mmCIF file of C-alpha atoms in Angstrom:
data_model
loop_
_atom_site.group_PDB
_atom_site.id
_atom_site.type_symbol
_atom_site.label_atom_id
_atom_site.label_comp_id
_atom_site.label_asym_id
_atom_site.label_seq_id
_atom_site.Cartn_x
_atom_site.Cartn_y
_atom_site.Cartn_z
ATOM 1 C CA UNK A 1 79.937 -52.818 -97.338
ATOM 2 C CA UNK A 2 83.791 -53.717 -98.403
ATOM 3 C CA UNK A 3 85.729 -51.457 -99.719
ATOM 4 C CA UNK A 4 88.233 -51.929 -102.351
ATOM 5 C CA UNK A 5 91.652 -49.402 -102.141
ATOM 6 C CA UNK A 6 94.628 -49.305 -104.969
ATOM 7 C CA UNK A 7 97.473 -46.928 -105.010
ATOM 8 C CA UNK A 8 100.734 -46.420 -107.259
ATOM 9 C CA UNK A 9 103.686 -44.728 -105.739
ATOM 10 C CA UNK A 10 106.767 -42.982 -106.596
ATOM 11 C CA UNK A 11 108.705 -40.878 -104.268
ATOM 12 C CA UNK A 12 110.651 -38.866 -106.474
ATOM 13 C CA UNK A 13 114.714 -38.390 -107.286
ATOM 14 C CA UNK A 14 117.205 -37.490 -104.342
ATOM 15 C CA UNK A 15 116.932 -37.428 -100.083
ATOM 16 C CA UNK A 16 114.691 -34.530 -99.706
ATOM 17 C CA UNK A 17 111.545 -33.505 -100.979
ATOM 18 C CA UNK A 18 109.536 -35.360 -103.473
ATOM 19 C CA UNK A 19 105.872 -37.470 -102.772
ATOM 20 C CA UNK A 20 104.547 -39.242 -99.803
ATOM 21 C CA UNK A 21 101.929 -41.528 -99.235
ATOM 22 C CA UNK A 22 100.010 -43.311 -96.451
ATOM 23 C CA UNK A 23 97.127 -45.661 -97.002
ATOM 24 C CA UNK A 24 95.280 -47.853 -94.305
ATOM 25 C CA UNK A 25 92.143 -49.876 -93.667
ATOM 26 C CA UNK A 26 90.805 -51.443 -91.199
ATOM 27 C CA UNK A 27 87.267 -52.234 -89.372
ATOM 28 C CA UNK A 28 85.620 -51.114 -86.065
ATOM 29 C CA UNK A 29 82.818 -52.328 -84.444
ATOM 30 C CA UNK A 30 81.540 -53.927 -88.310
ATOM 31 C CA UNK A 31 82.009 -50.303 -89.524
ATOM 32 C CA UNK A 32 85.195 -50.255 -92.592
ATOM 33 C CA UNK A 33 87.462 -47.694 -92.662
ATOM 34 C CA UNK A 34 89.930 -46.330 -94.878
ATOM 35 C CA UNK A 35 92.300 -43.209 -94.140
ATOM 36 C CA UNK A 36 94.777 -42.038 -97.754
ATOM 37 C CA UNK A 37 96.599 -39.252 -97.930
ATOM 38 C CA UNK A 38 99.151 -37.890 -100.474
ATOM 39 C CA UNK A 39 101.566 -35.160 -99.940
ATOM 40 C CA UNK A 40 103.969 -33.501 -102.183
ATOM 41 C CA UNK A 41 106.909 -30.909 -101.487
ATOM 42 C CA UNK A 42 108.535 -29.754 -104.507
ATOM 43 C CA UNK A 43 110.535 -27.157 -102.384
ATOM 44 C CA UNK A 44 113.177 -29.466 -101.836
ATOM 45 C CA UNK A 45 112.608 -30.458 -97.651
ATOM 46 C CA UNK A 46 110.869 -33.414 -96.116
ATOM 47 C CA UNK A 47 107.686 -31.821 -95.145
ATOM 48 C CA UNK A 48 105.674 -34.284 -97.473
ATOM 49 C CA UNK A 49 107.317 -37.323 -95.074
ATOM 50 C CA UNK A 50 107.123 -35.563 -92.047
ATOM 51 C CA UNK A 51 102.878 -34.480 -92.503
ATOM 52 C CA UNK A 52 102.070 -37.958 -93.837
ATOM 53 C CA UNK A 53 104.199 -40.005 -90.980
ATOM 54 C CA UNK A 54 102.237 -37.762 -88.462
ATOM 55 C CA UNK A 55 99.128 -38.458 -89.917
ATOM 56 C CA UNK A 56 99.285 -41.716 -89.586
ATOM 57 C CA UNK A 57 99.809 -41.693 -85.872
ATOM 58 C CA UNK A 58 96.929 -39.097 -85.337
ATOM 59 C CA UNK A 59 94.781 -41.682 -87.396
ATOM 60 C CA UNK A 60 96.304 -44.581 -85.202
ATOM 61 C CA UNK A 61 95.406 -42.590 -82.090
ATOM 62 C CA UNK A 62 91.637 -41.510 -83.164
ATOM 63 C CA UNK A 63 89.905 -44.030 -85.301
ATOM 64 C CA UNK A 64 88.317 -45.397 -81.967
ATOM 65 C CA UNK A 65 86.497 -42.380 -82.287
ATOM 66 C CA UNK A 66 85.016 -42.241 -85.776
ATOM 67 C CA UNK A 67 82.378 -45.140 -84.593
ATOM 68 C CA UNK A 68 80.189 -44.503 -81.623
ATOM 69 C CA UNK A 69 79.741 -48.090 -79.714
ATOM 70 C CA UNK A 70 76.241 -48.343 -81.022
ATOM 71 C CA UNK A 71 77.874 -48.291 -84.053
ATOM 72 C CA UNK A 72 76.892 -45.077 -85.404
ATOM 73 C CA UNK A 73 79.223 -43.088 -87.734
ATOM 74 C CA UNK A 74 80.763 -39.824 -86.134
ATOM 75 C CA UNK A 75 82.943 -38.885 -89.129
ATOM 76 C CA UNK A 76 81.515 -35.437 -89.469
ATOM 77 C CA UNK A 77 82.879 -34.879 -85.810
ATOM 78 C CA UNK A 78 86.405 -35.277 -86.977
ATOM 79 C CA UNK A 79 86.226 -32.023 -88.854
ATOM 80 C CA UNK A 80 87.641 -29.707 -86.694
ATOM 81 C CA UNK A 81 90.292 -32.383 -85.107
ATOM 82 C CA UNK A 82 91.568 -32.891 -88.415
ATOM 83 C CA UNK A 83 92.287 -29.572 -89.516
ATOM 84 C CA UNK A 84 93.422 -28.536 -85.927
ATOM 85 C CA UNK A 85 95.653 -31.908 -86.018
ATOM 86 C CA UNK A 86 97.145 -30.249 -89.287
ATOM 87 C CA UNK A 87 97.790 -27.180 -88.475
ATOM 88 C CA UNK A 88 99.606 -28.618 -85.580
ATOM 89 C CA UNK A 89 101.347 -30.977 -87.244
ATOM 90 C CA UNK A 90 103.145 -27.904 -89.685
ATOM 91 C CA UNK A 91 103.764 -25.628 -86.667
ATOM 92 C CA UNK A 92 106.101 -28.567 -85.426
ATOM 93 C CA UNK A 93 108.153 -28.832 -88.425
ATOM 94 C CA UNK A 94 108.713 -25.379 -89.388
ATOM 95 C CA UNK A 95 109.324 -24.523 -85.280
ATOM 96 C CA UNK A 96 111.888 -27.205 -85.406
ATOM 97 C CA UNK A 97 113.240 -26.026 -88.426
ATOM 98 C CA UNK A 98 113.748 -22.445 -86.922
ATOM 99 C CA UNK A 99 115.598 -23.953 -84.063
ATOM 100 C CA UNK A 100 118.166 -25.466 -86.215
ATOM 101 C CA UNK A 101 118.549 -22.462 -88.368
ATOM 102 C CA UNK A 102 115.927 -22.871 -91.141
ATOM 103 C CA UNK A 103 112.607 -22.852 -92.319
ATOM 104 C CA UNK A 104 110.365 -20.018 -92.107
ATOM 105 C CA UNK A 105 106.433 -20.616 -91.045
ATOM 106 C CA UNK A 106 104.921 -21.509 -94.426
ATOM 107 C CA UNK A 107 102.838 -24.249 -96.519
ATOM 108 C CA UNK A 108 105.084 -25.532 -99.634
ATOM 109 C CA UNK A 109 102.857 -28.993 -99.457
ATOM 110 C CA UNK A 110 100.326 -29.738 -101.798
ATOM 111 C CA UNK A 111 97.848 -32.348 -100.242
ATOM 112 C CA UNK A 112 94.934 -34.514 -101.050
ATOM 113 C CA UNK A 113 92.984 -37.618 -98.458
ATOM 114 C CA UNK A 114 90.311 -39.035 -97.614
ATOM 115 C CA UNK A 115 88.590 -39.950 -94.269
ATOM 116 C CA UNK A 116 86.499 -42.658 -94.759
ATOM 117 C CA UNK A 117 83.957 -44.963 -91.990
ATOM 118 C CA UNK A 118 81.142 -46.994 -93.887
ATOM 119 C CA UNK A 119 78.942 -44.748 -95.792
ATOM 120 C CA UNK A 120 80.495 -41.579 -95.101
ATOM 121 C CA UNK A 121 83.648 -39.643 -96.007
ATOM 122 C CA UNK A 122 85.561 -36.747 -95.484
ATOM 123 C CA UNK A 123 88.102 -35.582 -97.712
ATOM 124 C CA UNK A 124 90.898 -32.674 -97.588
ATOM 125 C CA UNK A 125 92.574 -30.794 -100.161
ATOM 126 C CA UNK A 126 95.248 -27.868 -100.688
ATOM 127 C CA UNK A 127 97.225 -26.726 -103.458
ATOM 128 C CA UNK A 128 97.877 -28.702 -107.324
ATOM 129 C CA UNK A 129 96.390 -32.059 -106.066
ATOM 130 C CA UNK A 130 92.965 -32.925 -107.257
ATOM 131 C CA UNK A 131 90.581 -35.237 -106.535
ATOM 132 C CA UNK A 132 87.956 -37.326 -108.502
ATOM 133 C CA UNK A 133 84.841 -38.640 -107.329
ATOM 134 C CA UNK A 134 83.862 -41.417 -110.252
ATOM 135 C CA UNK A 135 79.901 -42.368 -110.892
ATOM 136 C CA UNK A 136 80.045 -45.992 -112.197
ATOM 137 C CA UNK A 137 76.031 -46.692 -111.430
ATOM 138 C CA UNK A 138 75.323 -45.648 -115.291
ATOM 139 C CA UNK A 139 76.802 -47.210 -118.638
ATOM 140 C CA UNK A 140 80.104 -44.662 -118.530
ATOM 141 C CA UNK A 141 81.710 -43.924 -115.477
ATOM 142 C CA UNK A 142 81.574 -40.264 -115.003
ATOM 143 C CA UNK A 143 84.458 -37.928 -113.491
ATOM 144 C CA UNK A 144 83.566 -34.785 -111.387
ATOM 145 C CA UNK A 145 86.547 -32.967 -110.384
ATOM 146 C CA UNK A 146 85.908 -31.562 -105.989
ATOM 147 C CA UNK A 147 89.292 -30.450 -105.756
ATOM 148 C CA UNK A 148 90.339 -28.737 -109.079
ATOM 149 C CA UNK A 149 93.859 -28.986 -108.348
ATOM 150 C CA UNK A 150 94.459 -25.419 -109.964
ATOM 151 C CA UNK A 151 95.117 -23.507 -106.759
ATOM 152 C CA UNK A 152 99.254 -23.188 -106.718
ATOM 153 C CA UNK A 153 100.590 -19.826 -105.784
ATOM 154 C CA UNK A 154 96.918 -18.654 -105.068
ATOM 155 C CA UNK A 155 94.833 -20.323 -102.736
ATOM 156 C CA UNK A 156 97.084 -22.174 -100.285
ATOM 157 C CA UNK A 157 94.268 -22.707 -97.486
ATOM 158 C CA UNK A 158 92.972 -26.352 -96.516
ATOM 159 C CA UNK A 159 89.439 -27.500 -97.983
ATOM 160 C CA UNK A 160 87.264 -30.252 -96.323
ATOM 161 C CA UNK A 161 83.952 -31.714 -98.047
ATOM 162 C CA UNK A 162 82.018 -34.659 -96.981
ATOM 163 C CA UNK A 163 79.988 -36.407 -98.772
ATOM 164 C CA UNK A 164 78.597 -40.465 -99.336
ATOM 165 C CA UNK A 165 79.980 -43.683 -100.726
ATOM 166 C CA UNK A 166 77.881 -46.697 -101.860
ATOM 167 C CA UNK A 167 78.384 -49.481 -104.543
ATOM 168 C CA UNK A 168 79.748 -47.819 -107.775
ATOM 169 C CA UNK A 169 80.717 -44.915 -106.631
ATOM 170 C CA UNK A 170 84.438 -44.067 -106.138
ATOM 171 C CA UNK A 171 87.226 -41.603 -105.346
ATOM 172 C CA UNK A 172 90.724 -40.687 -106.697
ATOM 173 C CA UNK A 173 93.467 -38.983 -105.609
ATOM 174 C CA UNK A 174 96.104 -37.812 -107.840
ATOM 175 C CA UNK A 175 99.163 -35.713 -107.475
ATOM 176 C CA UNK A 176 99.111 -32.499 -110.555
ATOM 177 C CA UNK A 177 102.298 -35.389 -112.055
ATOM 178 C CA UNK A 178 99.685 -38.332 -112.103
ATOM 179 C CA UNK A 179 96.809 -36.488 -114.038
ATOM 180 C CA UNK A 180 98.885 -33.561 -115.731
ATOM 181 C CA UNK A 181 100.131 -36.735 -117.938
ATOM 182 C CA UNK A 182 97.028 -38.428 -118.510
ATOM 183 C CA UNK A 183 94.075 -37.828 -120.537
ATOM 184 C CA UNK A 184 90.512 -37.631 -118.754
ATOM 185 C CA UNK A 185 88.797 -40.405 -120.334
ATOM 186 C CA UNK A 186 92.141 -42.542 -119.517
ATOM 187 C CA UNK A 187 91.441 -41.955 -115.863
ATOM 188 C CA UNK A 188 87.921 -43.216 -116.454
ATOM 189 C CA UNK A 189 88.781 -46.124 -117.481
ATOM 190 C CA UNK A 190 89.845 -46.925 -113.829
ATOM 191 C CA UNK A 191 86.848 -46.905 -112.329
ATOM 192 C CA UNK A 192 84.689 -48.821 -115.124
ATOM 193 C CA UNK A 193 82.433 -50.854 -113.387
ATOM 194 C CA UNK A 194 83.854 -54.711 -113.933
ATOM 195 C CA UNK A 195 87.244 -53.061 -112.366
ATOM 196 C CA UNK A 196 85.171 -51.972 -108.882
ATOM 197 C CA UNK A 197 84.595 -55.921 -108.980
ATOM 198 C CA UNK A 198 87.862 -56.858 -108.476
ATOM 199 C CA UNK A 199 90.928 -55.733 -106.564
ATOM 200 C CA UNK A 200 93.138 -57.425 -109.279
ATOM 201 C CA UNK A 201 92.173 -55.991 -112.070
ATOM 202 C CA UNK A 202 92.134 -52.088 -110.230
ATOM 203 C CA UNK A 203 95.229 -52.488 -109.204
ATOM 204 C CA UNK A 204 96.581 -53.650 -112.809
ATOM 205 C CA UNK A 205 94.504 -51.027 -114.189
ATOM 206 C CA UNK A 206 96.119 -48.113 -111.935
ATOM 207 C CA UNK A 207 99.699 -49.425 -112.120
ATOM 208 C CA UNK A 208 99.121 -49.206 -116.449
ATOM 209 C CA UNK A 209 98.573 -45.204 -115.824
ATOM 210 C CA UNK A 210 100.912 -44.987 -113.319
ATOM 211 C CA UNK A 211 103.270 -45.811 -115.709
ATOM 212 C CA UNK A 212 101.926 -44.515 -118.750
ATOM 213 C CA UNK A 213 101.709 -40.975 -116.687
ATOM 214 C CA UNK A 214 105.649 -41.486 -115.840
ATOM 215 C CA UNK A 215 106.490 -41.947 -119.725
ATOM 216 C CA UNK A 216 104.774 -38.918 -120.733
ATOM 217 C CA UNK A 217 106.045 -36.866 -117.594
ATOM 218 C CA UNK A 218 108.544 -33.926 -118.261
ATOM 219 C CA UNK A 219 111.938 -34.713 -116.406
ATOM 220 C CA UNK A 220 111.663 -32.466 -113.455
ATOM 221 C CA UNK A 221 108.575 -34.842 -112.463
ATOM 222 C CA UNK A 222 111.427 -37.646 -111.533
ATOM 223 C CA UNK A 223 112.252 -34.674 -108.363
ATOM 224 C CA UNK A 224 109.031 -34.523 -107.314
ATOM 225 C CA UNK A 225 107.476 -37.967 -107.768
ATOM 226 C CA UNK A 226 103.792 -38.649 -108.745
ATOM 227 C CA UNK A 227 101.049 -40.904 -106.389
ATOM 228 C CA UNK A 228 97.449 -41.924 -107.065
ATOM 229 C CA UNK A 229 95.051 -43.811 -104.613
ATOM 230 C CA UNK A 230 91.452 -45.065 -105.640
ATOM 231 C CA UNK A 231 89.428 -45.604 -103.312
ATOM 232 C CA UNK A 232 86.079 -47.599 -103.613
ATOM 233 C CA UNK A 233 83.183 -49.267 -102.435
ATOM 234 C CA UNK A 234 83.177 -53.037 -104.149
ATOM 235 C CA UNK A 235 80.669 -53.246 -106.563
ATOM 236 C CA UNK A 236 78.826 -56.830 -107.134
ATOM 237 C CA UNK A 237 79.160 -58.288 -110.370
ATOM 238 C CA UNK A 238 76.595 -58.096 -112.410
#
């Protein structure tokens, strides 16, 4: 199993606020894994940095777990350490923020990741963000929305689901910037099966929308920023 990642990135206008990104692979004991996460504060601090740069060190310090050394896949296990490593990670900020004066214990991020070791993967959600899994075993790749990304000012809790990758199947990421400016079909066209062949022609494919999505943005998107990442299991040519 190899898996193919793409991503297309822009922060947003200004010092503060805007989109963050983190997006690493690796291998352990023959077992690939991937870790992606995209975080957006449009409230105008760095909370989107400050979650994603932590992230990446809890991921650093625990991916020796996610494989047993039989080589046996223990992603379910990081459920709990996750979520607990998140809620953490937010009572830092915002008690550091207090000291100097500031913010107030609340959740202005909107996330989206994924938590991936060979066949399995475990994603997390809150807020606008939404996230794709793509069905390319058929003629037509076929987009089911998990997260629906229509959550702000409502539902600001964290959602996990796990779930299975194999060949042709795939999963997107997308800040409500990226696919608020794109048509469905468009973001389809991704994940057709010839592009799950080759990490050239995904990462052309995603850096067309990525684009395309920034010329039909409204102007306050250049404050907030937009972000994708596609994340797949490399299909054989055919």
């Amino acid at each position: 199993m190899e898996f193919l990642t793409s991503y297309y990135w822009r922060q947003g206008e200004g010092s503060e606020g805007g989109t963050s990104l983190i997006l690493r692979q690796g291998t352990l004991r023959e077992i690939p894994l991937a870790f992606a996460c995209l975080c957006t504060d449009s409230q105008g601090g760095r909370e989107a940095d400050y979650i994603t740069g932590q992230l990446l060190e809890w991921y650093r310090m625990n991916s020796g777990a996610f494989v047993s050394r039989r080589g046996g896949v223990k992603i379910e296990r990081m459920r709990e350490k996750l979520r607990n490593a998140l809620e953490r990670i937010e009572d830092e900020f915002y008690s550091e923020g207090k000291k100097q004066g500031g913010r107030e214990k609340r959740q202005n991020s909107d996330l989206s990741g994924i938590l991936c070791a060979g066949g399995s993967f475990l994603l997390f959600f809150r807020g606008t963000h939404r996230i794709y899994l793509a069905n390319t075993r058929f003629l037509r790749p076929h987009l089911k929305p998990i997260a629906a990304g229509e959550c702000e000012g409502r539902d600001r809790e964290l959602h996990m689901e796990s779930g299975r990758m194999e060949p042709g199947i795939g999963v997107l990421l997308a800040t409500a910037t990226f696919y608020g400016c794109l048509a469905e079909k468009d973001l389809a066209q991704c994940l057709e099966a010839d592009r799950l062949c080759s990490q050239i022609h995904l990462d052309k494919r995603l850096e067309e929308l990525g684009r395309e999505a920034e010329k039909n943005a409204p102007s306050e998107t250049g404050r907030e920023g937009l972000g994708a990442v596609l994340l797949s299991v490399r299909r054989e040519a055919e």
